[in-house]
Every structure is written in structure tokens, then in C-alpha cells.
Amino acid sequence: MKKTLARLKPGQSGVVDGLTAAGAVKRHFLDMGITKGVRITVERIAPFGDPIAVRLRGYSLSLRRDEAAKIELEG
């Protein structure tokens, strides 16, 4: 099983290896700068686990847990 962004805890980070999303969702990820080789750090997770606040390329953004599960990490 591939490691995904959704499995990381606050303070942990990983390098994007690929995206399993397709169509508009994949385009949305690419528009936000989520591309292969970029380092993403989980800043915090909402009390009920959704959404997840992440930091990449010097800015923060919020992702739903099901979206984060479509971002595969190296290792």
C-alpha cells in the first residue's frame, strides 16, 4: 500500500510521488502546485479529522481527507 498524505500526522512531511486523482480533481491539484517532487508538511488536522491543513511551496492550504488520500508520497 502506497503512503498517502492522508496518513501523515501533524508535523510530518513527505515528497509527492504521484496523484491517483483524475480529471478536474487532478487539474485542481496541479493548479495548487501539488506536483511530483514537491514537499508537503501537515500543519494540523481538524478535530473530527477533516479537513487537513498542509503547507507547500511557502503557502498553506486546506484539503479534505478524501482528496489527501489521492496524493501518494515517496517511501
JSON list of C-alpha atoms in Angstrom, two decimals:
[
{"chain": "A", "resi": 1, "resn": "MET", "atom": "CA", "xyz": [0.00, 0.00, 0.00]},
{"chain": "A", "resi": 2, "resn": "LYS", "atom": "CA", "xyz": [1.35, 3.39, -1.00]},
{"chain": "A", "resi": 3, "resn": "LYS", "atom": "CA", "xyz": [1.86, 6.05, 1.66]},
{"chain": "A", "resi": 4, "resn": "THR", "atom": "CA", "xyz": [-0.58, 8.92, 1.16]},
{"chain": "A", "resi": 5, "resn": "LEU", "atom": "CA", "xyz": [-0.85, 12.45, 2.52]},
{"chain": "A", "resi": 6, "resn": "ALA", "atom": "CA", "xyz": [-3.99, 11.44, 4.45]},
{"chain": "A", "resi": 7, "resn": "ARG", "atom": "CA", "xyz": [-1.91, 9.06, 6.62]},
{"chain": "A", "resi": 8, "resn": "LEU", "atom": "CA", "xyz": [0.51, 11.71, 7.92]},
{"chain": "A", "resi": 9, "resn": "LYS", "atom": "CA", "xyz": [0.20, 13.27, 11.37]},
{"chain": "A", "resi": 10, "resn": "PRO", "atom": "CA", "xyz": [0.71, 16.97, 12.17]},
{"chain": "A", "resi": 11, "resn": "GLY", "atom": "CA", "xyz": [4.38, 17.93, 11.84]},
{"chain": "A", "resi": 12, "resn": "GLN", "atom": "CA", "xyz": [5.17, 15.08, 9.44]},
{"chain": "A", "resi": 13, "resn": "SER", "atom": "CA", "xyz": [6.05, 15.72, 5.83]},
{"chain": "A", "resi": 14, "resn": "GLY", "atom": "CA", "xyz": [6.58, 13.85, 2.61]},
{"chain": "A", "resi": 15, "resn": "VAL", "atom": "CA", "xyz": [7.55, 14.31, -1.02]},
{"chain": "A", "resi": 16, "resn": "VAL", "atom": "CA", "xyz": [4.83, 13.87, -3.65]},
{"chain": "A", "resi": 17, "resn": "ASP", "atom": "CA", "xyz": [5.39, 10.76, -5.79]},
{"chain": "A", "resi": 18, "resn": "GLY", "atom": "CA", "xyz": [2.16, 10.90, -7.80]},
{"chain": "A", "resi": 19, "resn": "LEU", "atom": "CA", "xyz": [-1.55, 11.61, -7.93]},
{"chain": "A", "resi": 20, "resn": "THR", "atom": "CA", "xyz": [-4.28, 8.99, -8.22]},
{"chain": "A", "resi": 21, "resn": "ALA", "atom": "CA", "xyz": [-6.92, 11.64, -8.94]},
{"chain": "A", "resi": 22, "resn": "ALA", "atom": "CA", "xyz": [-8.22, 12.18, -12.46]},
{"chain": "A", "resi": 23, "resn": "GLY", "atom": "CA", "xyz": [-9.99, 14.88, -14.41]},
{"chain": "A", "resi": 24, "resn": "ALA", "atom": "CA", "xyz": [-10.98, 18.10, -12.66]},
{"chain": "A", "resi": 25, "resn": "VAL", "atom": "CA", "xyz": [-9.61, 16.99, -9.27]},
{"chain": "A", "resi": 26, "resn": "LYS", "atom": "CA", "xyz": [-6.17, 16.26, -10.74]},
{"chain": "A", "resi": 27, "resn": "ARG", "atom": "CA", "xyz": [-6.20, 19.62, -12.56]},
{"chain": "A", "resi": 28, "resn": "HIS", "atom": "CA", "xyz": [-7.15, 21.32, -9.27]},
{"chain": "A", "resi": 29, "resn": "PHE", "atom": "CA", "xyz": [-4.17, 19.68, -7.50]},
{"chain": "A", "resi": 30, "resn": "LEU", "atom": "CA", "xyz": [-1.81, 20.77, -10.27]},
{"chain": "A", "resi": 31, "resn": "ASP", "atom": "CA", "xyz": [-3.19, 24.33, -10.17]},
{"chain": "A", "resi": 32, "resn": "MET", "atom": "CA", "xyz": [-2.47, 24.42, -6.41]},
{"chain": "A", "resi": 33, "resn": "GLY", "atom": "CA", "xyz": [1.16, 23.40, -7.04]},
{"chain": "A", "resi": 34, "resn": "ILE", "atom": "CA", "xyz": [0.84, 19.79, -5.90]},
{"chain": "A", "resi": 35, "resn": "THR", "atom": "CA", "xyz": [3.23, 18.17, -8.35]},
{"chain": "A", "resi": 36, "resn": "LYS", "atom": "CA", "xyz": [5.71, 15.30, -8.26]},
{"chain": "A", "resi": 37, "resn": "GLY", "atom": "CA", "xyz": [8.79, 16.11, -6.17]},
{"chain": "A", "resi": 38, "resn": "VAL", "atom": "CA", "xyz": [7.19, 18.85, -4.02]},
{"chain": "A", "resi": 39, "resn": "ARG", "atom": "CA", "xyz": [7.49, 18.55, -0.21]},
{"chain": "A", "resi": 40, "resn": "ILE", "atom": "CA", "xyz": [4.20, 18.80, 1.72]},
{"chain": "A", "resi": 41, "resn": "THR", "atom": "CA", "xyz": [4.01, 19.20, 5.52]},
{"chain": "A", "resi": 42, "resn": "VAL", "atom": "CA", "xyz": [0.85, 18.55, 7.54]},
{"chain": "A", "resi": 43, "resn": "GLU", "atom": "CA", "xyz": [0.33, 21.57, 9.81]},
{"chain": "A", "resi": 44, "resn": "ARG", "atom": "CA", "xyz": [-2.82, 20.49, 11.62]},
{"chain": "A", "resi": 45, "resn": "ILE", "atom": "CA", "xyz": [-5.90, 18.31, 11.36]},
{"chain": "A", "resi": 46, "resn": "ALA", "atom": "CA", "xyz": [-9.40, 19.47, 12.31]},
{"chain": "A", "resi": 47, "resn": "PRO", "atom": "CA", "xyz": [-10.90, 17.89, 15.46]},
{"chain": "A", "resi": 48, "resn": "PHE", "atom": "CA", "xyz": [-13.01, 15.38, 13.53]},
{"chain": "A", "resi": 49, "resn": "GLY", "atom": "CA", "xyz": [-10.20, 14.63, 11.06]},
{"chain": "A", "resi": 50, "resn": "ASP", "atom": "CA", "xyz": [-11.45, 16.69, 8.15]},
{"chain": "A", "resi": 51, "resn": "PRO", "atom": "CA", "xyz": [-10.08, 18.97, 6.67]},
{"chain": "A", "resi": 52, "resn": "ILE", "atom": "CA", "xyz": [-6.29, 18.78, 6.82]},
{"chain": "A", "resi": 53, "resn": "ALA", "atom": "CA", "xyz": [-4.17, 21.97, 6.75]},
{"chain": "A", "resi": 54, "resn": "VAL", "atom": "CA", "xyz": [-0.96, 21.48, 4.77]},
{"chain": "A", "resi": 55, "resn": "ARG", "atom": "CA", "xyz": [1.98, 23.68, 3.77]},
{"chain": "A", "resi": 56, "resn": "LEU", "atom": "CA", "xyz": [3.82, 23.54, 0.46]},
{"chain": "A", "resi": 57, "resn": "ARG", "atom": "CA", "xyz": [5.79, 25.96, -1.70]},
{"chain": "A", "resi": 58, "resn": "GLY", "atom": "CA", "xyz": [5.64, 28.60, 1.06]},
{"chain": "A", "resi": 59, "resn": "TYR", "atom": "CA", "xyz": [1.87, 28.73, 1.46]},
{"chain": "A", "resi": 60, "resn": "SER", "atom": "CA", "xyz": [-0.85, 26.89, 3.39]},
{"chain": "A", "resi": 61, "resn": "LEU", "atom": "CA", "xyz": [-3.96, 25.23, 2.06]},
{"chain": "A", "resi": 62, "resn": "SER", "atom": "CA", "xyz": [-6.74, 23.03, 3.30]},
{"chain": "A", "resi": 63, "resn": "LEU", "atom": "CA", "xyz": [-7.62, 19.64, 1.80]},
{"chain": "A", "resi": 64, "resn": "ARG", "atom": "CA", "xyz": [-10.43, 17.20, 2.52]},
{"chain": "A", "resi": 65, "resn": "ARG", "atom": "CA", "xyz": [-9.22, 13.83, 3.82]},
{"chain": "A", "resi": 66, "resn": "ASP", "atom": "CA", "xyz": [-10.52, 12.01, 0.71]},
{"chain": "A", "resi": 67, "resn": "GLU", "atom": "CA", "xyz": [-8.56, 14.44, -1.50]},
{"chain": "A", "resi": 68, "resn": "ALA", "atom": "CA", "xyz": [-5.40, 13.93, 0.59]},
{"chain": "A", "resi": 69, "resn": "ALA", "atom": "CA", "xyz": [-5.76, 10.17, 0.11]},
{"chain": "A", "resi": 70, "resn": "LYS", "atom": "CA", "xyz": [-5.26, 10.71, -3.65]},
{"chain": "A", "resi": 71, "resn": "ILE", "atom": "CA", "xyz": [-1.80, 12.25, -3.12]},
{"chain": "A", "resi": 72, "resn": "GLU", "atom": "CA", "xyz": [0.85, 9.49, -2.99]},
{"chain": "A", "resi": 73, "resn": "LEU", "atom": "CA", "xyz": [4.15, 10.12, -1.23]},
{"chain": "A", "resi": 74, "resn": "GLU", "atom": "CA", "xyz": [7.63, 8.67, -1.76]},
{"chain": "A", "resi": 75, "resn": "GLY", "atom": "CA", "xyz": [8.79, 5.91, 0.55]}
]
